[in-house]
Coordinates of C-alpha atoms and ligand atoms in Angstrom, one line a residue:
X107 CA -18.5 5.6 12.8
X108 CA -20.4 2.8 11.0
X109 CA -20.8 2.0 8.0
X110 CA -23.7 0.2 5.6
X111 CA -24.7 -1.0 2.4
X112 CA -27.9 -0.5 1.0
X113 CA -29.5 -0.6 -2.9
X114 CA -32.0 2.5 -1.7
X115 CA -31.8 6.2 -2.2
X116 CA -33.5 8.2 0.9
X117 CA -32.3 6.1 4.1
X118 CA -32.5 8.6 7.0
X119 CA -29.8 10.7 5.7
X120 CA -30.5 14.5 4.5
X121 CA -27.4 14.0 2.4
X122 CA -26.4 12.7 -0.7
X123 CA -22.7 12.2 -2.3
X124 CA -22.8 12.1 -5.6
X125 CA -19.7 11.5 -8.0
X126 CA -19.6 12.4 -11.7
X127 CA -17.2 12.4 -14.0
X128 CA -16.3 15.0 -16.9
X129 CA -18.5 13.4 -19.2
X130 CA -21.4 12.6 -16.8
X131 CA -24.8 12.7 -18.4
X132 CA -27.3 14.2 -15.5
X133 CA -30.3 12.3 -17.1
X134 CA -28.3 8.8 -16.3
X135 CA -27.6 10.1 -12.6
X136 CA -31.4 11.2 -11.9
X137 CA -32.5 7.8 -13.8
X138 CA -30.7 6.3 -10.5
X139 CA -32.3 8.4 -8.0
X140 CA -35.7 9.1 -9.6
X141 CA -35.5 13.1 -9.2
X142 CA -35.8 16.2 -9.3
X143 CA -36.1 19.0 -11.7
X144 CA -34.4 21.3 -10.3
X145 CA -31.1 20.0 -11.1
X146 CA -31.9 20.5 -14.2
X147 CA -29.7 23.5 -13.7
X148 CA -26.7 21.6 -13.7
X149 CA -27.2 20.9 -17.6
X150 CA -26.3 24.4 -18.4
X151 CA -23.2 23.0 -16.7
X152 CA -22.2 26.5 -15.5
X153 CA -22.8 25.2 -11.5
X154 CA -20.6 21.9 -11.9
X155 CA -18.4 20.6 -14.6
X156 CA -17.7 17.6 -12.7
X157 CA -13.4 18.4 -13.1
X158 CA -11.7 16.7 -10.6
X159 CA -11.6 17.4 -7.1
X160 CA -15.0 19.9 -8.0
X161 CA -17.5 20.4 -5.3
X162 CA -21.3 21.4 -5.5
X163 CA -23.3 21.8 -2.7
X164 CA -27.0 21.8 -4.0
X165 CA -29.7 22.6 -1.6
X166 CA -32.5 20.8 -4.1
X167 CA -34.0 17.4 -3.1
X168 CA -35.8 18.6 0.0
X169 CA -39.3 17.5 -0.9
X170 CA -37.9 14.2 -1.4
X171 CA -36.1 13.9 1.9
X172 CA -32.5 14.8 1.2
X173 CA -31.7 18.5 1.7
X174 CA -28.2 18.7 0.1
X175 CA -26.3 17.0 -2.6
X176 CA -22.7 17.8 -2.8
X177 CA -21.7 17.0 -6.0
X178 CA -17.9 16.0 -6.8
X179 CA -16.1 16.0 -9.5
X180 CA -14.1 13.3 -10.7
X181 CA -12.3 14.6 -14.4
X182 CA -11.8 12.1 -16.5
X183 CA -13.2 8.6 -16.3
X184 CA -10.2 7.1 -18.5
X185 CA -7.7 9.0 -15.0
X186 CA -9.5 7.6 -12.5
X187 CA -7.2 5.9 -9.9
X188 CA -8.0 4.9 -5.9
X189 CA -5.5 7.7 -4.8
X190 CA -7.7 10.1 -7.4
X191 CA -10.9 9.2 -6.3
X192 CA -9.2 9.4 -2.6
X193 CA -8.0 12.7 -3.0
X194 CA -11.3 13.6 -4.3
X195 CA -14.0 12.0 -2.1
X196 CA -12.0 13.3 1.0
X197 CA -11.3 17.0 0.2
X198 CA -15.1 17.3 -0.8
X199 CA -16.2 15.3 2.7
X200 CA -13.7 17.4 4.9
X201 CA -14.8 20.5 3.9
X202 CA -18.2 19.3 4.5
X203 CA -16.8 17.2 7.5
X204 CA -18.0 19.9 10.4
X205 CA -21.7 20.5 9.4
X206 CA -24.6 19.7 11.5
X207 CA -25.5 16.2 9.8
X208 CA -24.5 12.6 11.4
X209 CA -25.7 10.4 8.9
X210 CA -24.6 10.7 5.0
X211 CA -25.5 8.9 1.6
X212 CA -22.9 7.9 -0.8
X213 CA -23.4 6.4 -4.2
X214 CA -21.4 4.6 -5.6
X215 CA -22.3 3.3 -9.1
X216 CA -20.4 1.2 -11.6
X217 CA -18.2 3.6 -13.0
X218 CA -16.4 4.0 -10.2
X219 CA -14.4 1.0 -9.6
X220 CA -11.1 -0.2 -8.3
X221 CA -9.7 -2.7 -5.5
X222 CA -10.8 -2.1 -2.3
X223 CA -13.5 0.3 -2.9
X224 CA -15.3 -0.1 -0.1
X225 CA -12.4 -0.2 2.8
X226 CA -11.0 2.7 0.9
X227 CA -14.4 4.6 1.4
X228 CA -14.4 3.2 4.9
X229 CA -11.2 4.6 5.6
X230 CA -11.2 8.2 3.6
X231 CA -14.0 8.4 5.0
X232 CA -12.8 8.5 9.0
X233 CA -9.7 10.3 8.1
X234 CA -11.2 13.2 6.2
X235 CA -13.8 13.5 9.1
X236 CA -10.7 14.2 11.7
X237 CA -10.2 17.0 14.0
X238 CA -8.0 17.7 17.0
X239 CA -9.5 20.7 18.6
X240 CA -9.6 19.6 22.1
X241 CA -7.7 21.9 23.4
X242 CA -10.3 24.9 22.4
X243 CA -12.6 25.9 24.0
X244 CA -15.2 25.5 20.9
X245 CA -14.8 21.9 20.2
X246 CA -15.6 21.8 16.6
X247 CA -15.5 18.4 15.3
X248 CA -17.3 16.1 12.1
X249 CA -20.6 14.6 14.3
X250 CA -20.7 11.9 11.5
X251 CA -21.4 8.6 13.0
X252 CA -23.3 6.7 9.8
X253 CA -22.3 6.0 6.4
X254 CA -24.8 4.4 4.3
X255 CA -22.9 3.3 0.6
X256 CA -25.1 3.4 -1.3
X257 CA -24.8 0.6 -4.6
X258 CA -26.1 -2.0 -7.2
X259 CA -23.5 -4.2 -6.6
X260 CA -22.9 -7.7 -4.8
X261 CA -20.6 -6.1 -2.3
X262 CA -21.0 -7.1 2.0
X263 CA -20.3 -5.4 4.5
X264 CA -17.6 -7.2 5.6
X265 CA -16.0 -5.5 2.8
X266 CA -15.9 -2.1 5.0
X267 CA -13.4 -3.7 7.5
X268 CA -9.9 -3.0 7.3
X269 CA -10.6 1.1 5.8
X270 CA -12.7 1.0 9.7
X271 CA -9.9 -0.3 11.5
X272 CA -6.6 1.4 9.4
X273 CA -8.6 4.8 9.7
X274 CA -9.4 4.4 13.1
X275 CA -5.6 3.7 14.0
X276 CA -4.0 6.3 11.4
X277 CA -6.7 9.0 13.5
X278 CA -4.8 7.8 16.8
X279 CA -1.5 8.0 15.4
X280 CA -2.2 11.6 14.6
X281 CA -3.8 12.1 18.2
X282 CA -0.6 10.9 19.7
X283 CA 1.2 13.1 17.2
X284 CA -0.4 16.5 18.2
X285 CA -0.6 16.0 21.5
X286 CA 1.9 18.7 22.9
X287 CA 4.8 17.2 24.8
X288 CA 4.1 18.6 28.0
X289 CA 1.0 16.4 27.4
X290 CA 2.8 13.6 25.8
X291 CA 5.9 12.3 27.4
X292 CA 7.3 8.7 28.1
X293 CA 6.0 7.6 30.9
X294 CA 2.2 9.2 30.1
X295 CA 2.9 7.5 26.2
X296 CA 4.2 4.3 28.0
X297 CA 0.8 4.7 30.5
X298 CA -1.3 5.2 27.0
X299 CA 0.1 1.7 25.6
X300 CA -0.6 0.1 28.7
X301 CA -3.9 1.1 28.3
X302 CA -4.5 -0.2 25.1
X303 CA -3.2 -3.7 25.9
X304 CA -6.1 -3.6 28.2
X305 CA -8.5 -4.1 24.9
X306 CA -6.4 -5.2 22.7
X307 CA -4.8 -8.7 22.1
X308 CA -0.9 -7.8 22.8
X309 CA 1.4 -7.7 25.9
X310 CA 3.6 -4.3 26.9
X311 CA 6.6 -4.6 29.2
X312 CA 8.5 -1.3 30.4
X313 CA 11.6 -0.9 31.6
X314 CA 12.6 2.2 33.5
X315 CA 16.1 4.4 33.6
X316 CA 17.5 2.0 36.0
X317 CA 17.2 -1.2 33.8
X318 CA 18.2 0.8 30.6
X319 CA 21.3 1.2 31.8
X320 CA 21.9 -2.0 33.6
X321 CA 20.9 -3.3 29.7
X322 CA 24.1 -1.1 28.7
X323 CA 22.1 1.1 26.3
X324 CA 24.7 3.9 26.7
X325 CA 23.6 5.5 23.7
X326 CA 19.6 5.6 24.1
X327 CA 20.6 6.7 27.7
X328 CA 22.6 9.7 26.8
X329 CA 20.3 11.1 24.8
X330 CA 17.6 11.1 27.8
X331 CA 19.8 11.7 30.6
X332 CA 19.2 15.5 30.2
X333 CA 15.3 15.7 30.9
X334 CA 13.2 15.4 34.2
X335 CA 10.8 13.3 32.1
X336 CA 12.9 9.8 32.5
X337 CA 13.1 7.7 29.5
X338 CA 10.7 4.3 29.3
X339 CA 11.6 1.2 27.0
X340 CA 8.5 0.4 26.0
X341 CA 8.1 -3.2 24.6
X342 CA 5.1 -4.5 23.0
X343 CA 4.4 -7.9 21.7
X344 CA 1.7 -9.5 19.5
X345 CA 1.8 -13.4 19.3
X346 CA -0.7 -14.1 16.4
X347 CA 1.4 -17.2 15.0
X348 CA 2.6 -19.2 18.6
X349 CA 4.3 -22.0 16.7
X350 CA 6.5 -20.1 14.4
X351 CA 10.0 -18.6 15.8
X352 CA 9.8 -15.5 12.7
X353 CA 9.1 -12.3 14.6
X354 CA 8.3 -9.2 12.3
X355 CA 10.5 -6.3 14.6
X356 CA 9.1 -3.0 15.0
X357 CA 11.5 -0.1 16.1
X358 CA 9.9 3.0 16.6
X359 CA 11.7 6.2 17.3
X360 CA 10.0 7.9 20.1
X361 CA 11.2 11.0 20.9
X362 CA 8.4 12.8 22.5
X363 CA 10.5 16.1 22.2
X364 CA 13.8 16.9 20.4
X365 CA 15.1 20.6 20.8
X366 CA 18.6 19.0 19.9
X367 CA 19.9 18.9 23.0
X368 CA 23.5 20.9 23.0
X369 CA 23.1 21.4 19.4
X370 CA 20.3 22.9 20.0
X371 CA 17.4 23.6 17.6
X372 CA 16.4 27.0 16.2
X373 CA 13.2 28.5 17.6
X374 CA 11.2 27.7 14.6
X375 CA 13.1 23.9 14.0
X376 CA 11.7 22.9 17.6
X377 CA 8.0 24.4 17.3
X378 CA 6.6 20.8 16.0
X379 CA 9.5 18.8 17.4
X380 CA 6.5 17.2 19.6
X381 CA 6.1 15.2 17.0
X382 CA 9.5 13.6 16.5
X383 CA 7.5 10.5 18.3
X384 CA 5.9 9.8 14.7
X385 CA 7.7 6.6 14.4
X386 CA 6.1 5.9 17.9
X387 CA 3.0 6.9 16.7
X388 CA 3.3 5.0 13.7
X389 CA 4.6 1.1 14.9
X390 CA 1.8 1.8 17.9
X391 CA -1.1 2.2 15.9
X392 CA 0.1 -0.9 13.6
X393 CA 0.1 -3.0 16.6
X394 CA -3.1 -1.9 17.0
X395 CA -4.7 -2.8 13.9
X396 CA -2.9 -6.2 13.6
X397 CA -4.1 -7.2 17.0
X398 CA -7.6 -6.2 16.6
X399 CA -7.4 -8.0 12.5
X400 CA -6.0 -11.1 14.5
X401 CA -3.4 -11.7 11.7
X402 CA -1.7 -14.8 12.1
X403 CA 1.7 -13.4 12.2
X404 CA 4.0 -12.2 15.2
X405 CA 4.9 -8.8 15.9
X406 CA 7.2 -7.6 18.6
X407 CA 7.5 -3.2 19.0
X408 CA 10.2 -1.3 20.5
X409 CA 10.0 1.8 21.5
X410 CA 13.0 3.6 23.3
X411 CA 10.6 7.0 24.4
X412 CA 12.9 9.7 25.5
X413 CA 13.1 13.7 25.3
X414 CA 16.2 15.6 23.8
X415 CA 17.2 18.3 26.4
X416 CA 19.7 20.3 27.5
X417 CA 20.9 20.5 31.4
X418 CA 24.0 20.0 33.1
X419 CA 23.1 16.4 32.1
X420 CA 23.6 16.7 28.6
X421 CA 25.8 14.6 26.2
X422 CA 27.8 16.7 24.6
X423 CA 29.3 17.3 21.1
X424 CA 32.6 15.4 20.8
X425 CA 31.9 12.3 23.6
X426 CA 32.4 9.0 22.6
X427 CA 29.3 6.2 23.5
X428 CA 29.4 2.4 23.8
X429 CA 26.0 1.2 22.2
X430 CA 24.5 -1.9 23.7
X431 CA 25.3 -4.1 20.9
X432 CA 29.5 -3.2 21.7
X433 CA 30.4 -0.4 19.1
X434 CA 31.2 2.6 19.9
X435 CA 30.1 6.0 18.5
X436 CA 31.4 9.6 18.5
X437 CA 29.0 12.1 19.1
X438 CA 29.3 15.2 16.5
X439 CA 25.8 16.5 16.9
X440 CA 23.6 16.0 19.8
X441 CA 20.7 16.7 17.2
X442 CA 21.5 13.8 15.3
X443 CA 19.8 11.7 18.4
X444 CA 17.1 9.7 16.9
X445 CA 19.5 7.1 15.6
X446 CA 20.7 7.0 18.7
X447 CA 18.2 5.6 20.6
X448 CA 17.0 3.2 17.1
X449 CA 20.6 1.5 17.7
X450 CA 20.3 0.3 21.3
X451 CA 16.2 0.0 20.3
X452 CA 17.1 -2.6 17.6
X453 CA 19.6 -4.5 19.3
X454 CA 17.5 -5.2 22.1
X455 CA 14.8 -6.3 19.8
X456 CA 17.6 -8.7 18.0
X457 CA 19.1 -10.2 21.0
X458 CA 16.4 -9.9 23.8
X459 CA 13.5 -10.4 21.8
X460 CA 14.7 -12.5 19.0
X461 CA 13.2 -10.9 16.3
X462 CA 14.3 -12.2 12.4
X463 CA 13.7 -9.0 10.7
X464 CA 13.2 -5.5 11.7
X465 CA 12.0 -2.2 10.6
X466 CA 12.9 1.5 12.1
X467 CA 10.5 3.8 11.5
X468 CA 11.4 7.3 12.5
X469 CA 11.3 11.4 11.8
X470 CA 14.9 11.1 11.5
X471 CA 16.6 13.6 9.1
X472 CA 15.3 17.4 7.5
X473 CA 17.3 15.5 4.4
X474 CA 14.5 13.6 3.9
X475 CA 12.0 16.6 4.4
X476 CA 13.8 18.1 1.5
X477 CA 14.1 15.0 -0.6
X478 CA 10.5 14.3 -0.9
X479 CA 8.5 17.4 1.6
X480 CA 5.4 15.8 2.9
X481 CA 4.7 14.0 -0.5
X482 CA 7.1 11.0 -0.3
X483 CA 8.9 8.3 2.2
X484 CA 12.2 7.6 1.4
X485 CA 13.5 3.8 2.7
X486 CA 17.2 2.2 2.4
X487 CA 17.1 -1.7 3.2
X488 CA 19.9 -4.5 2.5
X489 CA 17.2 -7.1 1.6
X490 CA 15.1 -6.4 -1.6
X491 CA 12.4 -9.2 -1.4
X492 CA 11.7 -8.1 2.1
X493 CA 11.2 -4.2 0.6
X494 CA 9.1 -5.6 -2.3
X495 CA 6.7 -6.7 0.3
X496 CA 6.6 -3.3 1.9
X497 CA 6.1 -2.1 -1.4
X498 CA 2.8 -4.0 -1.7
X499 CA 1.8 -2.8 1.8
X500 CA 2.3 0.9 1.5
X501 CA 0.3 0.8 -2.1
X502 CA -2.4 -1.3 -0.4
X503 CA -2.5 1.3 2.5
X504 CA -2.2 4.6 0.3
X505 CA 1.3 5.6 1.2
X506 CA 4.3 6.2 -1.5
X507 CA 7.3 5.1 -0.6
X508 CA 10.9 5.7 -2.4
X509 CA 13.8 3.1 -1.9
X510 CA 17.3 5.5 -1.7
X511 CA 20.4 4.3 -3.8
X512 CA 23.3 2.9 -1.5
X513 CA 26.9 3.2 -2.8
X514 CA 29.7 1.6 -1.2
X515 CA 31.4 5.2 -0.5
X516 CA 28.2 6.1 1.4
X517 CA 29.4 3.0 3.7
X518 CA 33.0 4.8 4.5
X519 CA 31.0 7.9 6.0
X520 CA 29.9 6.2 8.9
X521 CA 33.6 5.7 10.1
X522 CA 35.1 7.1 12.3
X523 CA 38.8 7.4 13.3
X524 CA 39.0 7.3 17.3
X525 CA 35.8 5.5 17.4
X526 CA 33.8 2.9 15.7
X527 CA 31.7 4.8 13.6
X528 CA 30.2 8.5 14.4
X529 CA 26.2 9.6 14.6
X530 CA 26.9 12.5 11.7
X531 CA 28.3 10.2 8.7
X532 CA 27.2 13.1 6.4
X533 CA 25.6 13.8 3.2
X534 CA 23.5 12.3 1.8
X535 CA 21.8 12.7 5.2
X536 CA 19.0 10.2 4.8
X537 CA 20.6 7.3 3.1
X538 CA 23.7 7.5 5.8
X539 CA 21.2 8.1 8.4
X540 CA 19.9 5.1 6.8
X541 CA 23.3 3.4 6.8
X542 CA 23.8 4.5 10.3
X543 CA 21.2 2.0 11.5
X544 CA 22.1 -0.5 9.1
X545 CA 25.5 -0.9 11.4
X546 CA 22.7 -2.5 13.9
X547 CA 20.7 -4.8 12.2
X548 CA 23.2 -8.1 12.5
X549 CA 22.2 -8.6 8.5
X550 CA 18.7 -10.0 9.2
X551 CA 16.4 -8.4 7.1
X552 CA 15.8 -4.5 7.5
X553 CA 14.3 -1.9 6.3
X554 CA 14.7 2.0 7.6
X555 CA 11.6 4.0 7.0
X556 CA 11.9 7.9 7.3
X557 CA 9.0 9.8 7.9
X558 CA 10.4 13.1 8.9
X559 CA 8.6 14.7 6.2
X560 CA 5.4 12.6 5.5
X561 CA 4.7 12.5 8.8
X562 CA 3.8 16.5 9.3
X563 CA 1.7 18.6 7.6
X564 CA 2.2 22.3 8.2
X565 CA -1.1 23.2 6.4
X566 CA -4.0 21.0 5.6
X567 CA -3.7 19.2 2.2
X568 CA -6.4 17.1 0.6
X569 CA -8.6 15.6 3.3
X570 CA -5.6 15.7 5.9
X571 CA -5.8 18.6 8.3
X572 CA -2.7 20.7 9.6
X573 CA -0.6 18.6 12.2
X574 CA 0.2 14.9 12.3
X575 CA -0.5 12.4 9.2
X576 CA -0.2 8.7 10.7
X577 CA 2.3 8.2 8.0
X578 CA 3.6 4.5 8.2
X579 CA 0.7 3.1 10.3
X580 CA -1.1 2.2 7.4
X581 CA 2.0 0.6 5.5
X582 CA 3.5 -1.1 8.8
X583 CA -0.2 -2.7 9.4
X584 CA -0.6 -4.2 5.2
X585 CA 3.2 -5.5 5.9
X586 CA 1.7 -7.3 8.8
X587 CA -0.5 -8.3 6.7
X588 CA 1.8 -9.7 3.9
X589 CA 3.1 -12.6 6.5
X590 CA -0.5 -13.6 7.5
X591 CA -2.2 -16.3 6.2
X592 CA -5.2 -14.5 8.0
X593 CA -5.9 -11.4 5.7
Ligands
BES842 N1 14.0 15.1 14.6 C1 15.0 15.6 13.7 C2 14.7 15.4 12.2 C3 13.5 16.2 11.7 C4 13.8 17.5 11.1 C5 12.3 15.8 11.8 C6 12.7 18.2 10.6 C7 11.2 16.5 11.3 C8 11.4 17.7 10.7 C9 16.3 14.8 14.0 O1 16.5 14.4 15.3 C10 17.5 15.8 13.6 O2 17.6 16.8 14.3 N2 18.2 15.4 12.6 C11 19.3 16.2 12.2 C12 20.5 15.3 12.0 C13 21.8 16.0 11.7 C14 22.3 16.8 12.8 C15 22.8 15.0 11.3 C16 19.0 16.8 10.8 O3 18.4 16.1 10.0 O4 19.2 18.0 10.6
MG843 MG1 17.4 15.9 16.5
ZN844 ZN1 14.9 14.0 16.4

């Protein structure tokens, strides 16, 4: 998709976006465009009222070259924010997303204002327009391919860039998301990243069963043992900043099925567990859009892909597993695998890859799912000024986050008596989840991100269809961005 700027109304485009607010006065819009009559209809205000997240499709300029304005409503001018006017734009685009035009005009005039206008149009813009319909036989997808802003302002159209390149990444994060798991496994994921290092500025490495276990990763192994697919370590790293020894760590969970393995799912709790790879999803994307932003930071991503099975194989309920960083850990729920795998993935980042702070990002607990639904990202971390940076990042890329209380009793939970600690510490399941991991980060600077909830949408909300939502890609990439000096 591309996108321009232009101070013109009527550029090839048969369509016109037009915002208004509550208050809008149709005589200052048309003074702009220098039209019609027609819409004189809308001062009767009974077609459009311009309330927020209103849409009007007008079929009324078509002696003048555009055949449809869809009008949307913004409310009030004193409420506008970038996540209103997000929420807005993109419902009003994805409902238009599928019709027969490739080239749109937007206007954007003064009143709408906020940072980052234009890489926020940029990227609302590719996510509203996404589809994954592949797998049907009618392949109904948005044919957009032009944007043309138009404005009277001094922006350029450099100013476009990073919405292009986050929405472009968050759409592949959701690709690898729906992608069914028959589809979707470790090695055809570990192929995928291969792939991508072919055209874009990082190196992968994968390690196979074999050298998992000669690594002594007894607790990612377990949980894979049980599947035909075998497991693949996939390592990727990005060197934007060769002279400095600070590594940003990327841990990824990337379990590209879970039925829970022994403890196994109910039918309905493993229909979307093909998406348990979100964290995957997520931390591959970033990579992604750092490398192709050549930030001058480096980045290393772990990824311990696996599937959750059940075989003669299995682990079971009640064995006892020596992670690779020495501790052991009693196994009380096979489902509780994800923080498995995240252990032995973040110590090999800390002592094979030497990276000085680390984030897991993972679909780890249904606590978290009913903490926050799809609506919010709950974190835990043990350094705050590293969290106030994600902060920034996950504003900057349009993602809430929430940072859990810890208490010290919380700590206890993850004891255990016959071994060092156990993988089901107990409620509250996300912040011991959380605390879990924490046994693993060898106090550098961490953060645990759970997206079990904001990664999945079970029915389309705003301008994000049903399925997989990128969550974290966006916020992991502005991170990288926070310890660049290239922006
Ligand atoms: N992948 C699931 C968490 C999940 C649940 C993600 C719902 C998305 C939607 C994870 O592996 C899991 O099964 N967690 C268990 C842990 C429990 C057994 C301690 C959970 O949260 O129920
Ligand atoms: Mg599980
Ligand atoms: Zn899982």
């Amino acid at each position: 998709m591309n996108f321009n700027l232009t101070n013109t109304f009527y550029n090839n485009s048969k369509v016109l976006f037009l915002f208004m607010f509550e208050s809008f006065d149709i005589d200052e819009v048309l003074k702009d465009i220098k039209i019609d009559k027609k819409i004189e209809i809308l001062k009767k205000r009974d077609l459009f009222a311009g309330k927020y997240k209103e849409i009007c499709e007008l079929d009324i300029f078509e002696d003048k070259g555009y055949e449809k304005a869809i009008l949307i409503g913004l409310g009030k001018k004193e409420d506008l924010t970038r996540d209103r006017f997000i929420r807005a734009y993109g419902s009003g685009l994805s409902s238009f997303a599928y019709d027969k035009h490739s080239e749109i005009d937007v206007f954007i005039k003064e009143d709408i204002d906020f940072e980052n206008l234009l890489d926020t149009i940029s990227e609302t813009t590719i996510i509203s327009t996404y589809s994954f319909n592949k797998y049907k036989k009618e392949d109904k997808k948005s044919i957009i391919e032009s944007v043309n802003v138009i404005s009277f302002r001094k922006f350029i159209e450099e100013d476009f860039s990073k919405g292009i390149i986050s929405g472009r990444y968050v759409n592949m994060a959701r690709d690898l998301v729906n992608e069914p798991s028959n589809i979707m496994y470790p090695e055809t994921l570990s192929d995928f990243v291969v792939d991508l290092s072919k055209n874009h500025d990082f190196e992968v490495e994968v390690f196979d069963k074999n050298e998992i276990k000669k690594m002594g990763m007894e607790a990612y192994y377990s949980v894979a043992k049980a599947s035909k697919k075998e497991p693949k370590l996939i390592v990727m790293r990005y060197k934007g900043h060769p002279s400095s020894d600070e590594i940003l760590g990327f841990i990824g969970k990337g379990l590209t099925y879970d039925a829970g393995g022994l403890s196994i799912k109910s039918t309905s709790g493993m229909v979307t567990m093909k998406s348990d790879m979100g964290g995957s999803a997520a931390v591959i994307s970033a990579m992604c859009a750092i490398a192709k932003s050549g930030l001058s930071v480096n980045v290393t991503a772990v990824i311990p892909a696996c599937e959750n099975m059940i075989s003669g194989k299995s682990y079971k309920p009640g064995d006892i597993l020596k992670s690779m960083n020495g501790k052991t850990i009693f196994i009380g729920n096979t489902d509780a695998e994800g923080r498995l795998t995240l252990a032995d993935g973040m110590t090999y980042g800390i002592r094979n890859e030497k990276i000085t702070r680390v984030i897991d990002i993972a679909t780890l607990t249904g606590a978290a799912v009913r903490a926050f639904a799809e609506y919010v990202t709950p974190v835990v971390t043990n350094d705050k000024e590293f969290l106030a940076k994600l902060k920034i990042a996950s504003n900057e890329g349009n993602e809430m986050i929430w940072e859990m209380p810890i208490v010290e009793e919380y700590r206890d939970t993850v004891k255990h008596d016959i071994a060092d600690i156990t993988n089901i510490p107990g409620t509250p399941g996300m912040i011991t989840a959380g605390l879990f991991m924490e046994e693993f980060c060898e106090d550098i600077p961490w953060i645990h991100i759970d997206i079990a909830g904001s990664s999945w949408l079970d029915k389309k909300k705003n301008n994000f269809i049903k399925g997989g939502t990128g969550a974290g890609t966006r916020m992991l990439f502005h991170l990288a961005r926070q310890f660049s000096t290239i922006k």
